[in-house]
Short mmCIF file of C-alpha atoms and ligand atoms in Angstrom, two decimals:
data_model
loop_
_atom_site.label_atom_id
_atom_site.label_comp_id
_atom_site.label_asym_id
_atom_site.label_seq_id
_atom_site.Cartn_x
_atom_site.Cartn_y
_atom_site.Cartn_z
CA UNK A 10 12.98 10.26 -3.95
CA UNK A 11 11.45 13.25 -2.14
CA UNK A 12 8.09 12.56 -0.54
CA UNK A 13 5.11 14.31 -2.13
CA UNK A 14 3.72 14.73 1.37
CA UNK A 15 5.04 13.89 4.81
CA UNK A 16 2.66 13.48 7.68
CA UNK A 17 3.33 12.57 11.31
CA UNK A 18 3.08 8.82 10.75
CA UNK A 19 3.33 8.32 6.98
CA UNK A 20 5.00 9.58 3.82
CA UNK A 21 3.43 9.68 0.36
CA UNK A 22 5.52 9.28 -2.79
CA UNK A 23 4.64 9.55 -6.46
CA UNK A 24 5.12 6.50 -8.70
CA UNK A 25 5.52 6.06 -12.46
CA UNK A 26 1.74 6.03 -12.68
CA UNK A 27 0.16 9.45 -11.89
CA UNK A 28 -2.95 7.68 -10.61
CA UNK A 29 -0.98 5.70 -8.04
CA UNK A 30 0.94 6.76 -4.90
CA UNK A 31 3.20 4.85 -2.56
CA UNK A 32 2.30 5.23 1.11
CA UNK A 33 5.12 4.51 3.55
CA UNK A 34 4.35 3.93 7.23
CA UNK A 35 6.91 5.42 9.62
CA UNK A 36 8.01 4.23 13.06
CA UNK A 37 7.41 7.66 14.55
CA UNK A 38 4.56 8.26 16.96
CA UNK A 39 3.15 11.61 18.02
CA UNK A 40 0.40 12.61 20.39
CA UNK A 41 -1.39 15.80 21.40
CA UNK A 42 -0.67 17.43 18.04
CA UNK A 43 2.98 16.38 18.11
CA UNK A 44 3.70 17.87 21.56
CA UNK A 45 4.80 14.37 22.46
CA UNK A 46 7.01 12.37 20.09
CA UNK A 47 8.76 9.01 20.09
CA UNK A 48 9.96 6.34 17.75
CA UNK A 49 8.86 2.73 18.08
CA UNK A 50 10.69 0.04 16.14
CA UNK A 51 8.18 -1.95 14.08
CA UNK A 52 5.29 0.51 14.37
CA UNK A 53 5.35 1.11 10.61
CA UNK A 54 5.28 -2.60 9.89
CA UNK A 55 2.48 -3.30 12.38
CA UNK A 56 0.28 -0.42 11.20
CA UNK A 57 0.82 -1.38 7.56
CA UNK A 58 -0.28 -4.95 8.26
CA UNK A 59 -3.25 -3.90 10.41
CA UNK A 60 -4.45 -1.29 7.89
CA UNK A 61 -4.11 -3.80 5.06
CA UNK A 62 -6.17 -6.41 6.93
CA UNK A 63 -8.82 -3.85 7.87
CA UNK A 64 -9.12 -2.42 4.35
CA UNK A 65 -9.36 -5.89 2.81
CA UNK A 66 -12.02 -6.84 5.33
CA UNK A 67 -13.96 -3.61 4.72
CA UNK A 68 -13.75 -4.08 0.93
CA UNK A 69 -15.43 -7.49 1.32
CA UNK A 70 -18.28 -5.66 3.08
CA UNK A 71 -18.69 -3.20 0.20
CA UNK A 72 -16.70 -0.30 1.68
CA UNK A 73 -14.45 1.13 -1.03
CA UNK A 74 -10.94 2.21 -0.04
CA UNK A 75 -7.94 3.76 -1.78
CA UNK A 76 -5.92 0.54 -1.32
CA UNK A 77 -4.41 -1.06 -4.43
CA UNK A 78 -1.74 -3.50 -3.20
CA UNK A 79 1.09 -4.12 -0.77
CA UNK A 80 4.70 -3.53 -1.87
CA UNK A 81 6.55 -4.60 1.26
CA UNK A 82 6.28 -4.54 5.05
CA UNK A 83 5.94 -0.75 5.30
CA UNK A 84 4.74 0.34 1.84
CA UNK A 85 1.32 0.16 0.23
CA UNK A 86 0.26 1.28 -3.23
CA UNK A 87 -2.84 3.46 -3.08
CA UNK A 88 -5.02 5.39 -5.52
CA UNK A 89 -4.02 9.02 -5.90
CA UNK A 90 -7.10 10.65 -4.37
CA UNK A 91 -7.81 14.20 -3.19
CA UNK A 92 -7.98 13.87 0.56
CA UNK A 93 -10.95 15.70 2.08
CA UNK A 94 -9.75 18.06 4.78
CA UNK A 95 -12.46 16.74 7.10
CA UNK A 96 -11.49 14.03 9.59
CA UNK A 97 -14.40 11.88 10.71
CA UNK A 98 -14.42 10.55 14.27
CA UNK A 99 -16.92 7.98 15.49
CA UNK A 100 -17.33 7.35 19.22
CA UNK A 101 -19.08 4.37 20.81
CA UNK A 102 -17.69 4.84 24.33
CA UNK A 103 -16.53 8.08 25.97
CA UNK A 104 -12.75 8.53 25.96
CA UNK A 105 -9.99 10.96 25.04
CA UNK A 106 -10.95 14.46 23.97
CA UNK A 107 -14.66 13.76 24.47
CA UNK A 108 -14.10 13.24 28.22
CA UNK A 109 -11.82 16.25 28.43
CA UNK A 110 -14.21 18.54 26.56
CA UNK A 111 -17.36 17.37 28.31
CA UNK A 112 -15.94 16.73 31.80
CA UNK A 113 -17.14 13.12 31.96
CA UNK A 114 -15.52 9.85 33.01
CA UNK A 115 -13.98 7.54 30.45
CA UNK A 116 -16.09 4.45 29.73
CA UNK A 117 -19.65 5.79 29.35
CA UNK A 118 -21.27 3.64 26.67
CA UNK A 119 -23.31 5.71 24.23
CA UNK A 120 -26.80 4.55 23.22
CA UNK A 121 -25.97 5.44 19.63
CA UNK A 122 -22.62 6.33 18.10
CA UNK A 123 -21.49 9.96 18.05
CA UNK A 124 -20.07 11.22 14.75
CA UNK A 125 -17.77 14.23 14.83
CA UNK A 126 -16.01 16.20 12.13
CA UNK A 127 -12.72 17.98 12.59
CA UNK A 128 -10.76 20.21 10.26
CA UNK A 129 -7.58 18.42 9.16
CA UNK A 130 -5.08 21.12 10.11
CA UNK A 131 -2.02 20.40 12.26
CA UNK A 132 -1.46 24.13 12.53
CA UNK A 133 -4.81 24.60 14.25
CA UNK A 134 -4.74 21.26 16.12
CA UNK A 135 -7.58 19.63 14.11
CA UNK A 136 -10.43 21.76 15.56
CA UNK A 137 -13.91 20.34 15.94
CA UNK A 138 -16.24 21.59 13.17
CA UNK A 139 -19.75 20.88 11.91
CA UNK A 140 -21.44 20.63 8.50
CA UNK A 141 -21.91 24.41 8.33
CA UNK A 142 -18.20 25.08 8.89
CA UNK A 143 -17.36 22.45 6.23
CA UNK A 144 -19.75 24.11 3.75
CA UNK A 145 -18.56 27.70 4.36
CA UNK A 146 -14.87 26.77 4.35
CA UNK A 147 -15.33 24.69 1.18
CA UNK A 148 -14.08 21.55 2.92
CA UNK A 149 -17.08 19.44 1.91
CA UNK A 150 -20.56 20.11 0.54
CA UNK A 151 -23.65 19.34 2.67
CA UNK A 152 -24.27 16.24 0.51
CA UNK A 153 -20.68 15.12 1.03
CA UNK A 154 -20.98 15.66 4.80
CA UNK A 155 -24.08 13.45 4.80
CA UNK A 156 -22.19 10.84 2.77
CA UNK A 157 -19.18 10.96 5.13
CA UNK A 158 -21.45 10.44 8.11
CA UNK A 159 -23.35 7.60 6.43
CA UNK A 160 -20.14 5.86 5.35
CA UNK A 161 -18.49 6.34 8.76
CA UNK A 162 -21.47 4.70 10.48
CA UNK A 163 -21.27 1.72 8.10
CA UNK A 164 -17.53 1.41 8.81
CA UNK A 165 -18.37 1.58 12.53
CA UNK A 166 -20.95 -1.22 12.31
CA UNK A 167 -18.60 -3.45 10.32
CA UNK A 168 -15.62 -2.77 12.57
CA UNK A 169 -17.54 -3.20 15.86
CA UNK A 170 -18.55 -6.67 14.70
CA UNK A 171 -15.09 -7.54 13.37
CA UNK A 172 -13.22 -6.40 16.49
CA UNK A 173 -15.77 -8.13 18.73
CA UNK A 174 -14.81 -11.40 17.07
CA UNK A 175 -11.19 -10.48 17.84
CA UNK A 176 -12.08 -9.98 21.53
CA UNK A 177 -11.79 -6.20 21.26
CA UNK A 178 -14.16 -3.33 22.01
CA UNK A 179 -14.09 -0.54 19.43
CA UNK A 180 -14.19 2.56 21.64
CA UNK A 181 -13.71 5.18 18.92
CA UNK A 182 -11.77 5.85 15.74
CA UNK A 183 -10.81 8.50 13.20
CA UNK A 184 -11.04 7.96 9.46
CA UNK A 185 -10.31 10.06 6.42
CA UNK A 186 -11.79 10.03 2.95
CA UNK A 187 -10.54 10.97 -0.50
CA UNK A 188 -12.22 11.87 -3.79
CA UNK A 189 -11.05 9.68 -6.67
CA UNK A 190 -9.82 11.62 -9.68
CA UNK A 191 -11.92 9.57 -12.18
CA UNK A 192 -14.73 11.17 -14.13
CA UNK A 193 -17.24 9.71 -11.64
CA UNK A 194 -15.27 11.09 -8.62
CA UNK A 195 -16.21 8.77 -5.78
CA UNK A 196 -15.58 9.26 -2.08
CA UNK A 197 -13.50 6.36 -0.76
CA UNK A 198 -11.88 5.54 2.57
CA UNK A 199 -8.22 6.65 2.70
CA UNK A 200 -5.30 7.03 5.14
CA UNK A 201 -5.05 4.26 7.75
CA UNK A 202 -6.93 2.16 10.27
CA UNK A 203 -4.62 1.12 13.08
CA UNK A 204 -4.16 1.37 16.86
CA UNK A 205 -2.87 4.90 16.12
CA UNK A 206 -6.31 5.87 14.85
CA UNK A 207 -8.66 3.58 16.84
CA UNK A 208 -9.14 3.04 20.55
CA UNK A 209 -9.40 -0.69 21.23
CA UNK A 210 -9.97 -2.28 24.64
CA UNK A 211 -9.72 -5.97 25.45
CA UNK A 212 -13.28 -7.24 26.00
CA UNK A 213 -12.29 -9.46 28.96
CA UNK A 214 -9.83 -7.27 30.86
CA UNK A 215 -10.49 -3.74 29.57
CA UNK A 216 -6.76 -3.43 28.78
CA UNK A 217 -6.01 -0.60 26.35
CA UNK A 218 -4.44 -1.93 23.16
CA UNK A 219 -3.91 1.31 21.23
CA UNK A 220 -2.00 4.59 21.14
CA UNK A 221 -3.39 5.60 24.55
CA UNK A 222 -0.58 3.38 25.92
CA UNK A 223 1.81 5.99 24.50
CA UNK A 224 -0.37 9.04 25.21
CA UNK A 225 -0.82 7.99 28.85
CA UNK A 226 2.66 6.46 29.39
CA UNK A 227 1.21 3.03 30.12
CA UNK A 228 4.16 1.15 28.55
CA UNK A 229 4.04 -1.92 26.31
CA UNK A 230 2.99 0.13 23.28
CA UNK A 231 4.31 -2.14 20.54
CA UNK A 232 3.32 -5.28 22.46
CA UNK A 233 -0.26 -3.96 22.31
CA UNK A 234 -0.04 -3.29 18.56
CA UNK A 235 1.42 -6.80 18.06
CA UNK A 236 -1.51 -8.22 20.01
CA UNK A 237 -4.01 -6.32 17.82
CA UNK A 238 -2.32 -7.61 14.64
CA UNK A 239 -2.30 -11.18 15.97
CA UNK A 240 -6.01 -11.04 16.75
CA UNK A 241 -6.94 -9.28 13.49
CA UNK A 242 -4.99 -11.84 11.45
CA UNK A 243 -6.48 -14.62 13.53
CA UNK A 244 -9.98 -13.87 12.28
CA UNK A 245 -9.25 -12.32 8.85
P1 TMP B 685 -9.72 12.02 20.56
O1 TMP B 685 -10.54 11.44 21.66
O2 TMP B 685 -8.33 12.41 20.96
O3 TMP B 685 -10.45 13.13 19.84
O4 TMP B 685 -9.53 10.86 19.48
C1 TMP B 685 -10.63 10.18 18.92
C2 TMP B 685 -10.11 9.06 18.02
O5 TMP B 685 -9.44 9.59 16.90
C3 TMP B 685 -9.11 8.13 18.69
O6 TMP B 685 -9.41 6.81 18.29
C4 TMP B 685 -7.77 8.55 18.17
C5 TMP B 685 -8.10 9.13 16.83
N1 TMP B 685 -7.26 10.26 16.48
C6 TMP B 685 -6.45 10.21 15.35
O7 TMP B 685 -6.42 9.20 14.66
N2 TMP B 685 -5.71 11.30 15.03
C7 TMP B 685 -5.73 12.44 15.74
O8 TMP B 685 -5.03 13.39 15.39
C8 TMP B 685 -6.59 12.49 16.91
C9 TMP B 685 -6.64 13.73 17.74
C10 TMP B 685 -7.32 11.39 17.22
N1 LIG B 686 -2.03 12.11 15.96
C1 LIG B 686 -2.14 13.32 16.72
C2 LIG B 686 -0.79 13.90 16.98
O1 LIG B 686 0.09 13.82 16.64
C3 LIG B 686 -2.93 13.25 17.97
C4 LIG B 686 -3.14 11.96 18.67
O2 LIG B 686 -3.27 10.93 18.05
O3 LIG B 686 -3.23 12.00 19.91
O4 LIG B 686 -0.30 14.55 17.59
#
């Protein structure tokens, strides 16, 4: 079957039910808007399992997601939602593009989290935007932007606490949201939550256990993802 949509790390397929899609996690990894590419055996399986555990944990805390069920090691069934073209990034500690843009050292701990929006466009390299851009480009209404920010901060609070119990510091993460197609169109968490989309540092040693191991050629990429899954499952 042809995918309905193919992204850098996942493929989406239709199912017999128009309200349901199959999301397949790939082994491919990209960084810096796909300038750098590689394939890692097991990445799809690890990110499926980590996303599943995170979504189930978030659902118990009242955060709605598009997750329906697991099919197998690399496939989840999800609600067919309209993905908002706004990516939401939350930062607790300075890293990555924040350091590059602002010329500061990695590791500065923020007093309060920073929430950023970017326009989901591979062609443009996901540029940073604000509420006004989102409104004028019809990406999200001002009310929706406020809702995205509010929901992202709740996800941050829940995940900081969860990862802390797993011995991990949640440095930053990117999440996406979708509008359900029901009459009462709700905004729910969609896409994935994995070491591809979160920066996670070991609380004791500071070791990076996320995609920065690939971005920065640190080695042991899948070993780090395995470690995250082990810890997440250990406390789930
Ligand atoms: P950044 O520092 O590169 O902007 O990344 C911030 C967070 O967002 C980090 O946890 C990695 C995640 N991220 C994605 O999930 N997808 C992306 O395309 C980018 C650029 C970042
Ligand atoms: N996922 C993005 C890319 O492919 C960026 C990143 O995560 O660094 O290229």
